Amino acid sequence: MDTLDCSCRGPLLLHEANMVIDSLKRDIRRLTNDLVRKDTLISAYGSTLRAQAQSRIDMSFQTKFLEEPATTSQPACSTPQQNQPWTEVVARSQRGVLKRFSPPPFNLSNRYSVLADSNVADPAHTIPLPPQHRSAEQSRPTAPPPKPPAPRRVARERPRHPPSSTRPVAVLVGSSMVRHVTLPRSETWCLPGARVEDVQTRVPEVVEQHPTASAIVVHVGSNDIRLQQSEKLKSDFTSLIQTILATGKKCIVSGPIPSACFSDMQFSRIRQLHAWLVGYCSRERVPFVDNFGSFWRRRSLFARDGRHLNRAGASLLASNLELALEAHHTPR
């Protein structure tokens, strides 16, 4: 009898488990749709705020322009115009005799007013320069063309802790977020203020200095969020990953960290970058370290500025990266 009850309860329990799983899937889809809708509302709200701020600035400039009194421009030359008539001035002398001053017999009009009003010189009436002046004018050196801007160079910060081995098997390259991150048998390259394209330019140097390293871990992207160029950021990440793979090294992407002091717009952009990296790394079969859930709403893991990691945050990031190296069979 007990065997019969167990045989009947088995399918029932399996059915109930399937119902619970289906319910959880529906909840996950609903929460995902809610997050997407909230992101859309946040983006629309930010655009509306920017438009309102711009309209207020335009209205303030228009109001200031209308309130200024209209002033008539005065001629800069003290010579009277040609059509201005002369007036008689009556003066009284010491003896009480009235004297009248009549206009002078000669014309004091400005004969060069026509030339002053003309902005374009007539080539037919241009006075040629003497030969000596002409040679000096022609021999005058022209100004050199402006130099192109120098490429952006990000200096590497000296590691505070020397690598545990002279022949590291992995290299961690990133911005100032990895300043206090140390991994076993690995070396950390900290590039303060670095962007994705800066890390890409340093990849050949990393490969040359560490030929024994079989994996390169990159953690970058927070400084690119401020530029508000999503498409360019995606293109830079694609170029960085393909550059590392072309060297024959394994590329491990450390996901972005939501800072505790990010605004709504910055949080929305960092979340969109996280979602895009998850999909792209999955398609390219590139290992991806998910740091979003580990640092979200955990202010105690950040320093006083709210952007960089403190010792506890760096230790948590190091644990995530170490697990990723072990999961993908990186030699220890």
PDB file of C-alpha atoms in Angstrom, residues 41 50 192 203 261 272 281 296:
ATOM      1  CA  LEU A  41      10.608  56.066 -18.655  1.00  0.00           C
ATOM      2  CA  ARG A  50      17.098  68.593 -20.751  1.00  0.00           C
ATOM      3  CA  PRO A 192      43.940  55.573 -13.716  1.00  0.00           C
ATOM      4  CA  VAL A 203      47.487  45.194 -25.159  1.00  0.00           C
ATOM      5  CA  CYS A 261      26.867  57.808  -6.536  1.00  0.00           C
ATOM      6  CA  GLN A 272      22.494  48.834 -20.715  1.00  0.00           C
ATOM      7  CA  CYS A 281      30.313  37.662 -24.695  1.00  0.00           C
ATOM      8  CA  TRP A 296      24.378  46.954  -6.494  1.00  0.00           C
TER       9      TRP A 296
END
